[in-house]
Short mmCIF file of C-alpha atoms in Angstrom, two decimals:
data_model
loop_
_atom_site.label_atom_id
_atom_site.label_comp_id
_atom_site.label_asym_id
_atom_site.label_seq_id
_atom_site.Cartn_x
_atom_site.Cartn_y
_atom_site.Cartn_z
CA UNK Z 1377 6.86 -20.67 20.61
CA UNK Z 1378 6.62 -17.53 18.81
CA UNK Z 1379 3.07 -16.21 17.64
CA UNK Z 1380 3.04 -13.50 15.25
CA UNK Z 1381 -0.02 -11.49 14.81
CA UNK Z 1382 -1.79 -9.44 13.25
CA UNK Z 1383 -3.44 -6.52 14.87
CA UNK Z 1384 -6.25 -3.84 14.29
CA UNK Z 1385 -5.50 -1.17 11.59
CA UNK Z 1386 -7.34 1.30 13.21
CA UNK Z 1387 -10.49 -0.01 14.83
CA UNK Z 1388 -9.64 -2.17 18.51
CA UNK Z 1389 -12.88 -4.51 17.63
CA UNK Z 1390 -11.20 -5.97 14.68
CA UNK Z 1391 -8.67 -7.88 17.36
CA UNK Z 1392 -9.90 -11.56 16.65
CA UNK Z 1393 -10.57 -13.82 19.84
CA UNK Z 1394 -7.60 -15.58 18.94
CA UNK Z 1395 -5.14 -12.97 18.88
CA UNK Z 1396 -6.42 -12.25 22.01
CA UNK Z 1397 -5.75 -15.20 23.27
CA UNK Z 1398 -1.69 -15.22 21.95
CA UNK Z 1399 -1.62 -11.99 23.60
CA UNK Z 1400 -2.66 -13.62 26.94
CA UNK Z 1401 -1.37 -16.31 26.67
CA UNK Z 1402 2.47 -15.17 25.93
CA UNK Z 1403 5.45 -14.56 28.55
CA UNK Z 1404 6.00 -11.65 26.78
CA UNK Z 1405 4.35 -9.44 23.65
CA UNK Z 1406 7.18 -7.71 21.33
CA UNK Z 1407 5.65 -4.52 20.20
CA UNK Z 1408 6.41 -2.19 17.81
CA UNK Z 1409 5.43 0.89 20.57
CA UNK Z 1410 4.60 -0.17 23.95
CA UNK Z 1411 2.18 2.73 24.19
CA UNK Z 1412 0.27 1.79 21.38
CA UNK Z 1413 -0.38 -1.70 22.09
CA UNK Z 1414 -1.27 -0.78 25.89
CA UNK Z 1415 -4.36 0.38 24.17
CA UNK Z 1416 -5.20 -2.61 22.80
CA UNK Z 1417 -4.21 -4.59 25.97
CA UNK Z 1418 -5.73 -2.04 28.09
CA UNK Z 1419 -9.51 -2.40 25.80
CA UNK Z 1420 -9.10 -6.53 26.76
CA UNK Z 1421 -8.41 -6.56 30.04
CA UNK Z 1422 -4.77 -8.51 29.13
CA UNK Z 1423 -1.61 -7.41 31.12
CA UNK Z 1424 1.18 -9.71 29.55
CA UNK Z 1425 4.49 -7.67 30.43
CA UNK Z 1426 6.05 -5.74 27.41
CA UNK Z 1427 9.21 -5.62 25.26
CA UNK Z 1428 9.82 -2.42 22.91
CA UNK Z 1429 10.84 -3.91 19.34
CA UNK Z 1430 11.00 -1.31 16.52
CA UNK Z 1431 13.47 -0.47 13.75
CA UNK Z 1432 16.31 0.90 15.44
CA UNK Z 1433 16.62 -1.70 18.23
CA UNK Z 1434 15.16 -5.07 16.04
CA UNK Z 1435 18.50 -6.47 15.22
CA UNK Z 1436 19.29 -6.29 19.28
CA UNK Z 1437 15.75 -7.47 20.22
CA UNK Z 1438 16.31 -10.32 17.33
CA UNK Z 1439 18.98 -11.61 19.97
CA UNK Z 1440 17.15 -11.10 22.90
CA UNK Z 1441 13.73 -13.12 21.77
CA UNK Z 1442 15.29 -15.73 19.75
CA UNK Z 1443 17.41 -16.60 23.33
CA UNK Z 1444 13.95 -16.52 25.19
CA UNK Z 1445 12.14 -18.91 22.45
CA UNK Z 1446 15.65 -21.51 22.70
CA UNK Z 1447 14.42 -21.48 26.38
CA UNK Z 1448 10.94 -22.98 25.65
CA UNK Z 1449 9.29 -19.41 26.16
CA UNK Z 1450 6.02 -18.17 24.82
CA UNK Z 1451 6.64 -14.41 22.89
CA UNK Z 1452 4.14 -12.88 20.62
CA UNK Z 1453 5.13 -10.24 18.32
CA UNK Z 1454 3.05 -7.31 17.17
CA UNK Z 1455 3.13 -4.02 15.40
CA UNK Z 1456 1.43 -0.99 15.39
CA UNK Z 1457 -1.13 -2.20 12.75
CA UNK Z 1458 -1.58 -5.47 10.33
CA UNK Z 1459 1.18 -7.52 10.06
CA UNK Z 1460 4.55 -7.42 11.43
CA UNK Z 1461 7.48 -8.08 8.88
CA UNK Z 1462 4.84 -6.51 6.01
CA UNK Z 1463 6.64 -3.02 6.27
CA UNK Z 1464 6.99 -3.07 9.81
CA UNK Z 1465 9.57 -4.77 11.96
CA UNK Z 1466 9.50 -8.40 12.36
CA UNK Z 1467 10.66 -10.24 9.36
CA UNK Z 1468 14.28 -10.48 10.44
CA UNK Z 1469 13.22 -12.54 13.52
CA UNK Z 1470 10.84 -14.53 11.69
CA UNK Z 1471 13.69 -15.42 9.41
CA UNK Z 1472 15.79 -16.44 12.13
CA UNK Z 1473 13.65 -18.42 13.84
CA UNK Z 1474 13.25 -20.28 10.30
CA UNK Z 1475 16.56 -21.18 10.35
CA UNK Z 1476 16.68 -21.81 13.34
CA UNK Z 1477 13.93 -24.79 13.36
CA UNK Z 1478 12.19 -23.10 16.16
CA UNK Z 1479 8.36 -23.22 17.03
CA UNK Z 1480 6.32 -20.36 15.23
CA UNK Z 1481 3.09 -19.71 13.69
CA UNK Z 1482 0.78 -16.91 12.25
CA UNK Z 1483 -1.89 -15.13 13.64
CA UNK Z 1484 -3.94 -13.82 10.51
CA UNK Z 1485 -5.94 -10.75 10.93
CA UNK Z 1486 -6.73 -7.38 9.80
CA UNK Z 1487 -4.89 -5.97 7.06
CA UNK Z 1488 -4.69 -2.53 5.34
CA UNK Z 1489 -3.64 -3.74 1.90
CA UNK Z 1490 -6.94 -5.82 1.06
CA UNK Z 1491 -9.16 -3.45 3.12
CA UNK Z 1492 -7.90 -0.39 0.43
CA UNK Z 1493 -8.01 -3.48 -2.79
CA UNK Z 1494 -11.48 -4.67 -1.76
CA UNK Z 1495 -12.35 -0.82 -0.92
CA UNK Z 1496 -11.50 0.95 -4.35
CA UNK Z 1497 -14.15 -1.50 -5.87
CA UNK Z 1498 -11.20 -1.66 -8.82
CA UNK Z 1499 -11.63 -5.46 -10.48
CA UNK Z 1500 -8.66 -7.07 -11.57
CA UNK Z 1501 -6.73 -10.20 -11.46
CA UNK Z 1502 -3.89 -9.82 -8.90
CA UNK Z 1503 -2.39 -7.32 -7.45
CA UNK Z 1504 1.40 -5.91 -6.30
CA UNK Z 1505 2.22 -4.28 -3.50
CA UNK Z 1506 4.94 -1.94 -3.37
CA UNK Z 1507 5.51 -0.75 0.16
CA UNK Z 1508 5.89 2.93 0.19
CA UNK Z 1509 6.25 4.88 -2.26
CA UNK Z 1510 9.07 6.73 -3.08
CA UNK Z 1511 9.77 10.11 -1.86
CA UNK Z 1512 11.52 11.69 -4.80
CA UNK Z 1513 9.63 12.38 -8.08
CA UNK Z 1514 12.22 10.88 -10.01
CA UNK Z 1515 12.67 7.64 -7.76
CA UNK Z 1516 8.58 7.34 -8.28
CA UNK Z 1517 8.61 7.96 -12.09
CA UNK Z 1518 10.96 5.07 -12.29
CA UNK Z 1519 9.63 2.49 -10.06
CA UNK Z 1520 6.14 3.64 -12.41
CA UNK Z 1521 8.05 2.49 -15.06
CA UNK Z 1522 8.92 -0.74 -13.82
CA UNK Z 1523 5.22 -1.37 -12.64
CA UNK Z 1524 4.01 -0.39 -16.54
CA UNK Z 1525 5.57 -3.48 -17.45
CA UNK Z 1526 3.85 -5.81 -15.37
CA UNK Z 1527 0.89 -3.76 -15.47
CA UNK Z 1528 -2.22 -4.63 -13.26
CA UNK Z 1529 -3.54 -3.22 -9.76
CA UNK Z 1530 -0.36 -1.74 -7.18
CA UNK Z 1531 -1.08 -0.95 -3.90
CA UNK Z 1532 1.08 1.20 -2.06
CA UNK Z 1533 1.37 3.31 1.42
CA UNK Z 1534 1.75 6.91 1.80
CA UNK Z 1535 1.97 10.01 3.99
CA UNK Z 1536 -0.61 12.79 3.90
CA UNK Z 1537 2.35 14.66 4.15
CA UNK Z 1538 3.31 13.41 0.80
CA UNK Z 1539 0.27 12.77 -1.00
CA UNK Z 1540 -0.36 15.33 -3.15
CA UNK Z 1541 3.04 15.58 -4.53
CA UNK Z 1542 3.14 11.57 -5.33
CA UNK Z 1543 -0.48 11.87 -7.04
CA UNK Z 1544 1.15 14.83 -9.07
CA UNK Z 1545 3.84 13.38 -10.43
CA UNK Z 1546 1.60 10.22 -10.95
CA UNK Z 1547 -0.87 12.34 -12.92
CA UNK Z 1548 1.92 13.61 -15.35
CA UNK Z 1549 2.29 9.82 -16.43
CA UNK Z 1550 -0.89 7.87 -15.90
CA UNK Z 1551 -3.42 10.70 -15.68
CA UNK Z 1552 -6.46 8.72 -16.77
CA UNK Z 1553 -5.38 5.49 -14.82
CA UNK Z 1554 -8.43 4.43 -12.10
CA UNK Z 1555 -7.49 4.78 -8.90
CA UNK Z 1556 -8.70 5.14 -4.91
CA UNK Z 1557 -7.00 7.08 -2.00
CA UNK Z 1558 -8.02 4.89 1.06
CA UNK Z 1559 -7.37 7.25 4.27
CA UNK Z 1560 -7.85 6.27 7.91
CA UNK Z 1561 -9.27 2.87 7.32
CA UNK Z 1562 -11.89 1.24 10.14
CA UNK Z 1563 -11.34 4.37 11.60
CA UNK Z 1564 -14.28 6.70 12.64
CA UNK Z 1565 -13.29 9.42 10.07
CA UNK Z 1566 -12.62 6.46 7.13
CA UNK Z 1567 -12.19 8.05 4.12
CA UNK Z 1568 -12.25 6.28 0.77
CA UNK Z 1569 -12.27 8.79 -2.34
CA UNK Z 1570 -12.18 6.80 -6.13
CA UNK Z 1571 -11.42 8.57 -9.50
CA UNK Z 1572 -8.61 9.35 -12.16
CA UNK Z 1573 -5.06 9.43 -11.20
CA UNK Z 1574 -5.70 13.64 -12.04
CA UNK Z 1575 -8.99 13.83 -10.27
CA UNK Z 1576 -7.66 12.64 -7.61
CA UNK Z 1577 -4.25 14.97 -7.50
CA UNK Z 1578 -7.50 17.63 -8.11
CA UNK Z 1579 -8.81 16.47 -5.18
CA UNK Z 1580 -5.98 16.92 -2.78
CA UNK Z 1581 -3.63 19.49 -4.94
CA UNK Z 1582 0.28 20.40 -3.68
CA UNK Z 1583 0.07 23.19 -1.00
CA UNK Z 1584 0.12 26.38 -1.32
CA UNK Z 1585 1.48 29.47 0.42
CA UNK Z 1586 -1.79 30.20 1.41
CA UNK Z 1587 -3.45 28.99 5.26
CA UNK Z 1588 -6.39 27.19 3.10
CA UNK Z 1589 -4.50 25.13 1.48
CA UNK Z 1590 -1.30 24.77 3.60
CA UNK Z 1591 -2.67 21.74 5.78
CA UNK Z 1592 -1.24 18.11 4.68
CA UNK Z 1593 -3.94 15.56 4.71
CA UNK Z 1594 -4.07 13.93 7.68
CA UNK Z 1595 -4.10 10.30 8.72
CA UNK Z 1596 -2.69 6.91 7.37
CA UNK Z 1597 -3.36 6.55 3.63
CA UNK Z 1598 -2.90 3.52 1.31
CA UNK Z 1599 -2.97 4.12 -2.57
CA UNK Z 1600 -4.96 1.59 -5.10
CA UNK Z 1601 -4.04 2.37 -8.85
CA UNK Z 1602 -5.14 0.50 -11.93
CA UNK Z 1603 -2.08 0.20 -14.19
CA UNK Z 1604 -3.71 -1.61 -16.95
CA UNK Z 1605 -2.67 -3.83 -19.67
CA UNK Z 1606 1.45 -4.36 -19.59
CA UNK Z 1607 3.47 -1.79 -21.62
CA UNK Z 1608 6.83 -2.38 -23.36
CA UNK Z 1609 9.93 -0.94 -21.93
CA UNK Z 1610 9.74 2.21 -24.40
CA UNK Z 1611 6.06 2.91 -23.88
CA UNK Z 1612 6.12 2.58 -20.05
CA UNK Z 1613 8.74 5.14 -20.13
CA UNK Z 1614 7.10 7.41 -22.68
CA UNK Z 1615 4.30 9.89 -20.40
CA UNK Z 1616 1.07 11.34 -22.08
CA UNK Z 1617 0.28 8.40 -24.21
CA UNK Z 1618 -3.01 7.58 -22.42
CA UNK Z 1619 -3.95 11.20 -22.31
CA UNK Z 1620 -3.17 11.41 -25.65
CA UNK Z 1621 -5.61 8.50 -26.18
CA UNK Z 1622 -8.06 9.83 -23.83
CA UNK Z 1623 -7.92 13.17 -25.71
CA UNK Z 1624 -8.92 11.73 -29.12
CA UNK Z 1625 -11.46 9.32 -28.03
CA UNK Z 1626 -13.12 12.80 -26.09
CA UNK Z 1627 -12.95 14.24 -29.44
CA UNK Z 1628 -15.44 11.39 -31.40
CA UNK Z 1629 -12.67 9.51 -32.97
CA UNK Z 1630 -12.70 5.85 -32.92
CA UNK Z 1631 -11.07 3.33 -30.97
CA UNK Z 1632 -8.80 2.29 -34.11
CA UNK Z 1633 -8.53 5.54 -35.18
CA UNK Z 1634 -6.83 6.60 -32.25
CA UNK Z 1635 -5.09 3.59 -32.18
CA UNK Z 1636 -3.74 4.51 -36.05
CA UNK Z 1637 -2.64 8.05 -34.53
CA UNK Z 1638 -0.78 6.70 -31.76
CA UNK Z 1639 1.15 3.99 -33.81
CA UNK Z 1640 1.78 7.36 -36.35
CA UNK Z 1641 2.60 10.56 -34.47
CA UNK Z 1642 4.11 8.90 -31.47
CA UNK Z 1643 5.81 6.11 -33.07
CA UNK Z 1644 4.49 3.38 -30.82
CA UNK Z 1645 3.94 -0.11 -32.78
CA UNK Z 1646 0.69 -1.06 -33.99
CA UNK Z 1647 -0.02 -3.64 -31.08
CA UNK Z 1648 0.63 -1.39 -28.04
CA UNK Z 1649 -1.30 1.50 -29.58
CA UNK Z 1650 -4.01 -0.91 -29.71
CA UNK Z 1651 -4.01 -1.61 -26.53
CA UNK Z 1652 -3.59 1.55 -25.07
CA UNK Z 1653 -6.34 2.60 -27.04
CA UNK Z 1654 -8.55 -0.18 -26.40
CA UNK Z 1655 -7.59 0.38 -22.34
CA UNK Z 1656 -8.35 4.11 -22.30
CA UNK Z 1657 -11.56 3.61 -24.31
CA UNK Z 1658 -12.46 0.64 -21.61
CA UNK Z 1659 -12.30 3.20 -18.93
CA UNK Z 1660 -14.14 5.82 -20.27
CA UNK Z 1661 -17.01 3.56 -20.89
#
C-alpha cells in the first residue's frame, strides 16, 4: 500500500492525526529531504526508517518503491511541504502505481495554494494554478498572455530571490490588477501583504546597489493575482490598457466614456473596451 500525504507547510501542528498515523504505520516514509522530515518525525515521537526521494534520484527511487509495494509493503511518501506530485516529486510514482493496479490512497492535508487563495480575501469563481513562475521576463509576459485569456484568479509560487523582478514585469502589464504576496505561511513570521499588481512591486522594488535595499525577501512566497474578465488574443497581448482605463476613470470621466476612448485611440472593439472599463472601474470602487 502506498499512502501519500500531505504534510505541514510551515507549522508541525498542522500534521493531522491521520498522517500521523501513515507515517507510523509505514515500512518505510519516502521523503523529499530526510532532514526535513526528521523534524516532523522527531516533534511525534515516530521513528519509521527513511528513504531519500527528490528530483534527481525519483526516476531510480520510482523502481525501488514500486518493487517494495509488488511485495505487499507499506511506504508513505512525503515532501517537504503540501502535497507531493503538486510541484514536488511524487507524481511519476503515483502514475505508476496507477498503471500498475497497485494499492494507494491520499492523505489530504495542508496546502499552500488555498491557504494564499483563502488568504488574499480576493472573491472569484475558480482559480488556476500555474506552478512557478517563470524566470525570464519574456517567458512571464507570455504565459500572462495566455492567462488573459482565461482570465480569473492564478496562483503561483515564487522565490524572494525573484520577487521583485516578477511583480515588475507584472506591473508593466496588469498594473491595476488585485493581488496578495502570501510569504512564510503558518509560519511565526507569516506575512500576507494585499494591493495592486504596482503597489505591490512598490512594496518590494528590484534591488539596488545600495546595502538597504540589496537584501532579497526572504522565505517561501506564493502569488494570488486577480486577472479579471477574459481578454481576446490581441488585447491580452496589448500592455497599458487597464492603466489607461484606470487613468481616465482617476480623471472624472465615465465608465462609457472611457470605454468610447479605449475602443477609439487604442483600437480595441467596442465589447472588450467595455469590459475593461467596466473591470477597472469595479476595482476602484
Amino acid at each position: 500500500m502506498l499512502y501519500v500525504c500531505a504534510t505541514p507547510i510551515g507549522n508541525l501542528e498542522d500534521a493531522s492525526p491521520r498522517v500521523l498515523d501513515k507515517l507510523r504505520e509505514a515500512e518505510l516514509i519516502a521523503a523529499e529531504d530526510t532532514r526535513r522530515t526528521r523534524k516532523l518525525l522527531s516533534r511525534f515521537d515516530i521513528h519509521t526508517p527513511l528513504t531519500s526521494f527528490f528530483q534527481h534520484n525519483e526516476l531510480q527511487k520510482t523502481g525501488e518503491v514500486l518493487r517494495l509495494l509488488r511485495q505487499g509493503r507499506t511506504v508513505t511518501l512525503v515532501t517537504d511541504a503540501g502535497m507531493p506530485g503538486v510541484q514536488d516529486p511524487g507524481m511519476l510514482l503515483v502514475q505508476k502505481v496507477v498503471d500498475e493496479g497497485l494499492e494507494m490512497t491520499v492523505v489530504p492535508g495542508p496546502s499552500a495554494v488555498l491557504t494564499a487563495l483563502v488568504a488574499a480575501g480576493i472573491p472569484g469563481e475558480g482559480f488556476r494554478f500555474v506552478g512557478y513562475l517563470p524566470r525570464r521576463a519574456r517567458e512571464l509576459e507570455a504565459a500572462l498572455t495566455a492567462w488573459r485569456r482565461c482570465g480569473g484568479l492564478v496562483v503561483a509560487f515564487d522565490t524572494g530571490q525573484r520577487l521583485a523582478r516578477s511583480l515588475a514585469s507584472l506591473a508593466a502589464h496588469i498594473p491595476g490588477a488585485r493581488a496578495a504576496v502570501c510569504r512564510e505561511l503558518t509560519k511565526v513570521h507569516e506575512e500576507i501583504v494585499r494591493g495592486t499588481v504596482l503597489e505591490l512591486s512598490e512594496r518590494y522594488p528590484v534591488p539596488g546597489p545600495d546595502a538597504a535595499t540589496r537584501e532579497a525577501v526572504r522565505g517561501e512566497i506564493t502569488l494570488v493575482v486577480d486577472l479579471g474578465a477574459p481578454l481576446d488574443d490581441e488585447v491580452a497581448r496589448r500592455p497599458g490598457t487597464e492603466s489607461a482605463a484606470a487613468a481616465l476613470l482617476a480623471r472624472g470621466l465615465s465608465r462609457r466614456d472611457v470605454a468610447a476612448a479605449l475602443h477609439v485611440c487604442l483600437g480595441m472593439s467596442r465589447r472588450d473596451a467595455d469590459r475593461v472599463a467596466r473591470e477597472v472601474a469595479a476595482r476602484g470602487a
